[in-house]
Coordinates of C-alpha atoms and ligand atoms in Angstrom, one line a residue:
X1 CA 63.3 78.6 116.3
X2 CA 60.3 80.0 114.8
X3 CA 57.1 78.8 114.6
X4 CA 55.1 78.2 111.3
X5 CA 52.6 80.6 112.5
X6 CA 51.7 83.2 114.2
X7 CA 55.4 84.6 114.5
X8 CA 58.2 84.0 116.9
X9 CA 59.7 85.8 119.6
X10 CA 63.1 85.6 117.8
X11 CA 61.2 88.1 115.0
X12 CA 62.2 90.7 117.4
X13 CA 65.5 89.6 118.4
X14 CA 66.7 91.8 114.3
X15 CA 69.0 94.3 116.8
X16 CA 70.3 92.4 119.0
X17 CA 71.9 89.9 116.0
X18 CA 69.4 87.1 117.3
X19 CA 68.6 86.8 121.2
X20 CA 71.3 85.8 124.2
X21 CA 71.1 83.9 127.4
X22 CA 68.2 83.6 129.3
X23 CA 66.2 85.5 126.5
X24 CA 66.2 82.9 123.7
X25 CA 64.2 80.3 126.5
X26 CA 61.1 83.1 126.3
X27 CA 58.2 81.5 124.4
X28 CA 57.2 77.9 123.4
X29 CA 55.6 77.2 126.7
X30 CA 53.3 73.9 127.7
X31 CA 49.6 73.7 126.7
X32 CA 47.8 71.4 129.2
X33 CA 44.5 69.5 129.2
X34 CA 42.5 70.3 132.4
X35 CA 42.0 66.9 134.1
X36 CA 39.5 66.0 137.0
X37 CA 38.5 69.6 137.6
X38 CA 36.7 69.7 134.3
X39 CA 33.4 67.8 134.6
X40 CA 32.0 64.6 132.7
X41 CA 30.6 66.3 129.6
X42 CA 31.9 69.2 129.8
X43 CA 34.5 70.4 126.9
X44 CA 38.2 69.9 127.0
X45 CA 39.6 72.7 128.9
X46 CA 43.1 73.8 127.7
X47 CA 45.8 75.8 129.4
X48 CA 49.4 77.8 128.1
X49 CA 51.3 77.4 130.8
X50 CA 52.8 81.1 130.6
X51 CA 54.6 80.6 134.3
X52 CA 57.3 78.4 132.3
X53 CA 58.8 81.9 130.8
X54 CA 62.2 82.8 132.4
X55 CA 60.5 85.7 135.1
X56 CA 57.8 83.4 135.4
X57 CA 55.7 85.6 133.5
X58 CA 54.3 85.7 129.4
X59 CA 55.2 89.4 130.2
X60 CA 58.9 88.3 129.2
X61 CA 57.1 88.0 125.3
X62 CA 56.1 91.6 125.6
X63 CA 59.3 92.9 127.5
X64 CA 61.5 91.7 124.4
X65 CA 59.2 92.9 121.9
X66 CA 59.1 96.6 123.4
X67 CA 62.8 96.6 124.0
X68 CA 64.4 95.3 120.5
X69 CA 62.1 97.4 118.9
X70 CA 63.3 100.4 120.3
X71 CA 67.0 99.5 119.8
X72 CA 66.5 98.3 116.8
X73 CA 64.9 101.9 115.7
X74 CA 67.3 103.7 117.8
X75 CA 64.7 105.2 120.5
X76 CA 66.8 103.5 122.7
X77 CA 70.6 103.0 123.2
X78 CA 72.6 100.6 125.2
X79 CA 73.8 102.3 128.5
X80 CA 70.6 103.9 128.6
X81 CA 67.5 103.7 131.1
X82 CA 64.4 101.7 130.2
X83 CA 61.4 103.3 132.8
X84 CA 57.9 102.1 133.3
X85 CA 55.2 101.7 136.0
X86 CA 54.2 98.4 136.9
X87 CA 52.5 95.7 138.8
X88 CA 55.8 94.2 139.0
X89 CA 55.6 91.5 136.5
X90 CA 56.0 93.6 133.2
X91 CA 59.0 95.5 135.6
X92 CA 60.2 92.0 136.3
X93 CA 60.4 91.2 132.4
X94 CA 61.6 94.6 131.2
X95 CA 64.6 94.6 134.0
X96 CA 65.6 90.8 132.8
X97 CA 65.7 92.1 128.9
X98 CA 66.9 95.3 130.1
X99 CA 70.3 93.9 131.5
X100 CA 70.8 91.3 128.8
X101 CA 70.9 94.1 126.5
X102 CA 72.8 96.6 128.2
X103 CA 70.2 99.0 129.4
X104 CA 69.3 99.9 132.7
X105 CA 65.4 100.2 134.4
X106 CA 63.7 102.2 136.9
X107 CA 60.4 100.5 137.5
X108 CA 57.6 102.8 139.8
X109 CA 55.9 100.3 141.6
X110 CA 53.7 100.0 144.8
X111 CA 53.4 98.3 148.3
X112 CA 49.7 97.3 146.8
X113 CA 51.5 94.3 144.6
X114 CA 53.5 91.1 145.9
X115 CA 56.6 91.8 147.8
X116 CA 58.5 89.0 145.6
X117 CA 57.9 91.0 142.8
X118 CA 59.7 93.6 143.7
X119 CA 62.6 91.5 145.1
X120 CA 62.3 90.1 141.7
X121 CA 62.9 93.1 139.7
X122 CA 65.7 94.0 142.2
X123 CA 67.6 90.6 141.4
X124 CA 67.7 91.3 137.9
X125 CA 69.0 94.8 138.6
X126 CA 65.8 97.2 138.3
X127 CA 66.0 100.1 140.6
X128 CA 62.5 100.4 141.9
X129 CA 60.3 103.5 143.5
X130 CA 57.4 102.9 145.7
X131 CA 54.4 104.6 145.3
X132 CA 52.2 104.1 148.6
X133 CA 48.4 102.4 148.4
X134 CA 45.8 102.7 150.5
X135 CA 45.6 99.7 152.8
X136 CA 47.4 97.8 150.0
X137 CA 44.3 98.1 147.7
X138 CA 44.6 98.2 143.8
X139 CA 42.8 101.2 142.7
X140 CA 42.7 103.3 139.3
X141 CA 43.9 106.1 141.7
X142 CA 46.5 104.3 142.6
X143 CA 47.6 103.4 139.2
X144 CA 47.5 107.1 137.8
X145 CA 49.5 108.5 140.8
X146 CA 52.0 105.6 139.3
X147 CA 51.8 106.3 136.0
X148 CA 52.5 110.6 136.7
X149 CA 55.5 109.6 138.6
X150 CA 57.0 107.3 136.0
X151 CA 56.5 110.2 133.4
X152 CA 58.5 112.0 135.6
X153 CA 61.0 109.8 135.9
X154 CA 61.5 108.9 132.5
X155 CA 61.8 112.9 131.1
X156 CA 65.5 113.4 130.2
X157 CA 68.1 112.4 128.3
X158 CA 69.3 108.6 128.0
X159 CA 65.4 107.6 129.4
X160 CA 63.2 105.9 127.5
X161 CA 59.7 105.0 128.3
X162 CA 58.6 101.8 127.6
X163 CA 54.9 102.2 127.2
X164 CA 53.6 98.9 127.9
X165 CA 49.9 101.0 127.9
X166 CA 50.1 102.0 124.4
X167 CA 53.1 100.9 122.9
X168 CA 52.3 99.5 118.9
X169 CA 55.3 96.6 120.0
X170 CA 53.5 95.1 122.6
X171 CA 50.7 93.0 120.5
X172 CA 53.5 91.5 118.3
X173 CA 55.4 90.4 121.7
X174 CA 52.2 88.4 122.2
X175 CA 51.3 86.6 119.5
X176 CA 53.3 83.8 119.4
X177 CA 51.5 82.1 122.0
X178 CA 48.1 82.0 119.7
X179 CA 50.8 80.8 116.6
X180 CA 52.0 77.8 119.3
X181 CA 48.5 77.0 120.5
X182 CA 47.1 76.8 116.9
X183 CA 50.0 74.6 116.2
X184 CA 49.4 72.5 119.3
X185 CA 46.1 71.7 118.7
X186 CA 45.9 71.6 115.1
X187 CA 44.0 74.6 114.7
X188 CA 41.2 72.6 116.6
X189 CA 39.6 75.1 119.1
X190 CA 36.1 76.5 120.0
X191 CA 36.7 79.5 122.8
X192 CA 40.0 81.4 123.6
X193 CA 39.0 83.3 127.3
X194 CA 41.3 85.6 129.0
X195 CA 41.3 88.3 131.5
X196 CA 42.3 91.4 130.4
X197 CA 44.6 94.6 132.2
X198 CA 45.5 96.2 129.0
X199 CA 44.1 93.7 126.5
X200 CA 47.7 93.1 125.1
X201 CA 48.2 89.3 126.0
X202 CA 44.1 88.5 124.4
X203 CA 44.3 90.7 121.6
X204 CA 48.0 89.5 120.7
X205 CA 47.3 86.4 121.4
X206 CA 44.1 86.6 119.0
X207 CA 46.1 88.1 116.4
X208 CA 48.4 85.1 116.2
X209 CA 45.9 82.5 116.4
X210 CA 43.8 84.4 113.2
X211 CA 47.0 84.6 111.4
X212 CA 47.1 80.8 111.7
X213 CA 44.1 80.5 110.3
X214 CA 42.3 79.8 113.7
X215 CA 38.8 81.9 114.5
X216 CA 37.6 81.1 117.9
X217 CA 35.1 82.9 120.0
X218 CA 36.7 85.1 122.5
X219 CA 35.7 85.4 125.7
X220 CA 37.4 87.7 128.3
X221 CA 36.4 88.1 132.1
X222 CA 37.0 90.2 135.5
X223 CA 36.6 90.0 138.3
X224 CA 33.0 90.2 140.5
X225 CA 34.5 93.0 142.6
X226 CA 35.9 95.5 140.0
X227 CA 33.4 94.6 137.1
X228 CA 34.4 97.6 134.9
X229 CA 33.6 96.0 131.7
X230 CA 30.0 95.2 132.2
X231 CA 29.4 98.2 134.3
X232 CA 31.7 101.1 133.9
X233 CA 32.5 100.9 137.5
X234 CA 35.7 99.4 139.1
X235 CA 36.4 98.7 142.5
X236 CA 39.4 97.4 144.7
X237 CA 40.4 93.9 144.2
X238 CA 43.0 91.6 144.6
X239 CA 43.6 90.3 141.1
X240 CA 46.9 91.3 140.1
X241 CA 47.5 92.3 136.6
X242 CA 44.1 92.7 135.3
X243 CA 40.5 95.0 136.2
X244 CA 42.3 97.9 136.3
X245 CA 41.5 100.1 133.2
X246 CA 38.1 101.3 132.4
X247 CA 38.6 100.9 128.7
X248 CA 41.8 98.5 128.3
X249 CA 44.5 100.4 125.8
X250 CA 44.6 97.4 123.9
X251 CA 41.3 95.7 123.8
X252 CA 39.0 95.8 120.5
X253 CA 35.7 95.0 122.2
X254 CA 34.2 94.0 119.2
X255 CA 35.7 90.8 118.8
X256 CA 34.2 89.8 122.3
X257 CA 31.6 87.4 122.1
X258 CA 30.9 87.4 126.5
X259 CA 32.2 89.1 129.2
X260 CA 32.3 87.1 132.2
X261 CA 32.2 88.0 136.0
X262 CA 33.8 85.6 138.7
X263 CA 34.2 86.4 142.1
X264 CA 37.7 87.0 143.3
X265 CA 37.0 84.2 146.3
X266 CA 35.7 81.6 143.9
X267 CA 39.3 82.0 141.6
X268 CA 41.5 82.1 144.5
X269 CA 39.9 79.1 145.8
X270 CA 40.1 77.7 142.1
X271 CA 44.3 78.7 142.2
X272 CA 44.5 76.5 145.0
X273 CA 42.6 73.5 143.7
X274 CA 44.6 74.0 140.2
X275 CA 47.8 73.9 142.2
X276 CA 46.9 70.5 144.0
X277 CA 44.6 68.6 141.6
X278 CA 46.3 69.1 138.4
X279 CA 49.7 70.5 139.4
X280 CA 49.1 73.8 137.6
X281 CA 50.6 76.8 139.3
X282 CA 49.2 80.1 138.8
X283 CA 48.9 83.8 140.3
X284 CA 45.1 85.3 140.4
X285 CA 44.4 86.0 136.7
X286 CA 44.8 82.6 136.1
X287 CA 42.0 80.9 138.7
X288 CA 39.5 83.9 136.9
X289 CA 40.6 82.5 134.1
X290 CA 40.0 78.9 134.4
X291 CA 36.6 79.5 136.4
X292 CA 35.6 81.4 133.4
X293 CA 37.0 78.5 130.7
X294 CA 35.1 75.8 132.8
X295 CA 32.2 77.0 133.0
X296 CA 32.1 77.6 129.2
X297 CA 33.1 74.6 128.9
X298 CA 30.6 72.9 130.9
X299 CA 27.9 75.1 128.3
X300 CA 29.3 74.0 125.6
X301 CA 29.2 70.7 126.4
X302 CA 31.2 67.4 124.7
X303 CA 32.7 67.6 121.5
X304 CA 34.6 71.4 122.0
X305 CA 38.0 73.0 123.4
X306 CA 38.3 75.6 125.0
X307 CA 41.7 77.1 125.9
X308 CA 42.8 79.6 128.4
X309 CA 46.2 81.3 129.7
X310 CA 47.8 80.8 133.0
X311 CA 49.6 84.1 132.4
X312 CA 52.2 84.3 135.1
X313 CA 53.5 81.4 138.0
X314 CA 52.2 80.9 141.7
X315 CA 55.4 81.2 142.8
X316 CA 55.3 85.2 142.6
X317 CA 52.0 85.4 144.7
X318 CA 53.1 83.0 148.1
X319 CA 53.0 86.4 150.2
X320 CA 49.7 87.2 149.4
X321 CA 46.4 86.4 149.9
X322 CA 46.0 83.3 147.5
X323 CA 48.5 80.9 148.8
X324 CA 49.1 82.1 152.2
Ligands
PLP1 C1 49.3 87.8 135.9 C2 48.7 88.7 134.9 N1 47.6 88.2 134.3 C3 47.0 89.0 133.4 C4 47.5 90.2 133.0 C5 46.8 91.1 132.0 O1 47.6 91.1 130.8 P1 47.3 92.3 129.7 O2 47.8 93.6 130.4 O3 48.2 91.9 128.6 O4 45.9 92.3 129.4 C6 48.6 90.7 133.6 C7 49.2 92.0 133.3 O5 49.8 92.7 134.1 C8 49.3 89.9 134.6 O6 50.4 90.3 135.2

């Protein structure tokens, strides 16, 4: 099915003679109202339930994207080996599309993210290399020493690198989800706020929801402890996913109206009160996310919506430090 704007995952299914299995139930996720965590006055707060993707994870919208692409431009050829370095949700996503298709993936990953994410990419067939942390920190030393070792990996014949840092198929994976919240809301919407890691989900989302027609103010935000887009200087955090990059491949800062800066406490503590007052479900990114959307909303005021991303389930974080 595709939607009347803002694309369709199925646009990039061309190579594969239209997607199978588990890949044709990527996209067309739930958009939710906040409820009672939103206060009297404030704006309606509105979140795409990402976690409803088949990993878990709107990284599946991305994984397909990268991967037909390259098939269907012969970069890459079934039998071969799809290889990237990863948090674990992109390697989660790329080894589910990977095996549908007939490719094999090496993720690089490290003992800094979730445990269940690697176990993840394992189940759908990923062979995965550890790169050690330091004390299980997130740091951007961390994620070059990743990033060397899966350029190593990935020299050869029958390797392909999937780029999820620079890769010109990654904003079209993402902008379905601004075509299905334009068409969920009618095009009615003040604020669209998301964190960013490599600015691919915002900016594809954003390139979706303008394609509909839709211009809202765009609001991204990181967290207190690795504020690198208001000061230049990161720092070790907890956030998967996003605060990682001093200048996010994919983010255009000029269609930023705010940057805002929420303590990693206060969105854990927000993940947890999500998951019990309105039944929503998310890992890190999206408790930043929906501290960031409320208060905007409570700004705002009456009268506006502001919508938001839970980009990835809580199920993948119940070994860490949010929910445990
Ligand atoms: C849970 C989660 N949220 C947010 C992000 C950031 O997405 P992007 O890299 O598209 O900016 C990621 C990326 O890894 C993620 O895994």
């Amino acid at each position: 099915m595709k939607s009347d704007s803002g694309g369709s995952v199925s646009d990039a299914g061309g190579a594969t003679g239209g997607l199978r299995g588990g890949l044709a139930a990527v996209g067309h996720t739930p958009l939710v109202r906040l409820g009672a965590l939103v206060p009297e006055g404030a704006a309606e707060v509105w979140v795409k339930l990402e976690g409803g993707n088949p990993t878990g994870s709107y990284k599946d919208r991305m994984a397909i994207s990268l991967v037909t692409r390259a098939l269907e431009r012969g970069d890459v050829r079934p039998g071969d080996t799809v290889v990237e370095y990863t948090g674990g949700s992109t390697g989660t996503a790329l080894a589910f599309v990977a095996g549908v298709l007939g490719l094999k993936f090496t993720a690089v990953f490290s003992d800094a993210f979730s445990d269940s994410k690697r176990q993840a990419m394992e189940a759908f067939g990923a062979t995965v290399l550890v790169e050690p942390s330091n004390g299980g920190m997130i740091t951007t030393e961390l994620a070059e020493r990743m990033k060397q070792r899966a350029y190593a990996v990935a020299e050869g014949p029958g390797r392909f690198y999937a780029d999820q840092f620079a890769s010109p198929d990654v904003r079209p994976g993402y902008a379905p989800i601004g075509g299905e919240i334009a068409e969920a809301l009618g095009g009615d919407l003040d604020v669209f706020c998301a964190a960013v890691g490599t600015g691919g989900a915002l900016m594809g989302s954003l390139d979706g929801l303008l394609r509909a027609g839709v211009e809202p103010e765009v609001v991204t935000v990181e967290p207190a402890e690795s504020p690198l887009l208001t000061t230049g200087v990161g720092g070790a955090h907890h956030v998967e996913g996003v605060a990682v990059f001093p200048d996010p491949p994919f983010l255009d800062r000029s269609v930023l109206s705010d940057v805002r800066v929420i303590a990693q406490d206060r969105a854990f503590e927000m993940c947890r009160r999500l998951a019990r007052v309105e039944g929503v479900f998310g890992g890190g990114s999206t408790g930043l996310n929906v501290c960031a959307a409320i208060d905007l909303a409570v700004e705002l005021g009456a009268g506006h919506r502001v919508v938001t991303i839970s980009g990835d389930t809580g199920l993948k974080y119940l070994d860490g430090d949010i929910y445990g």
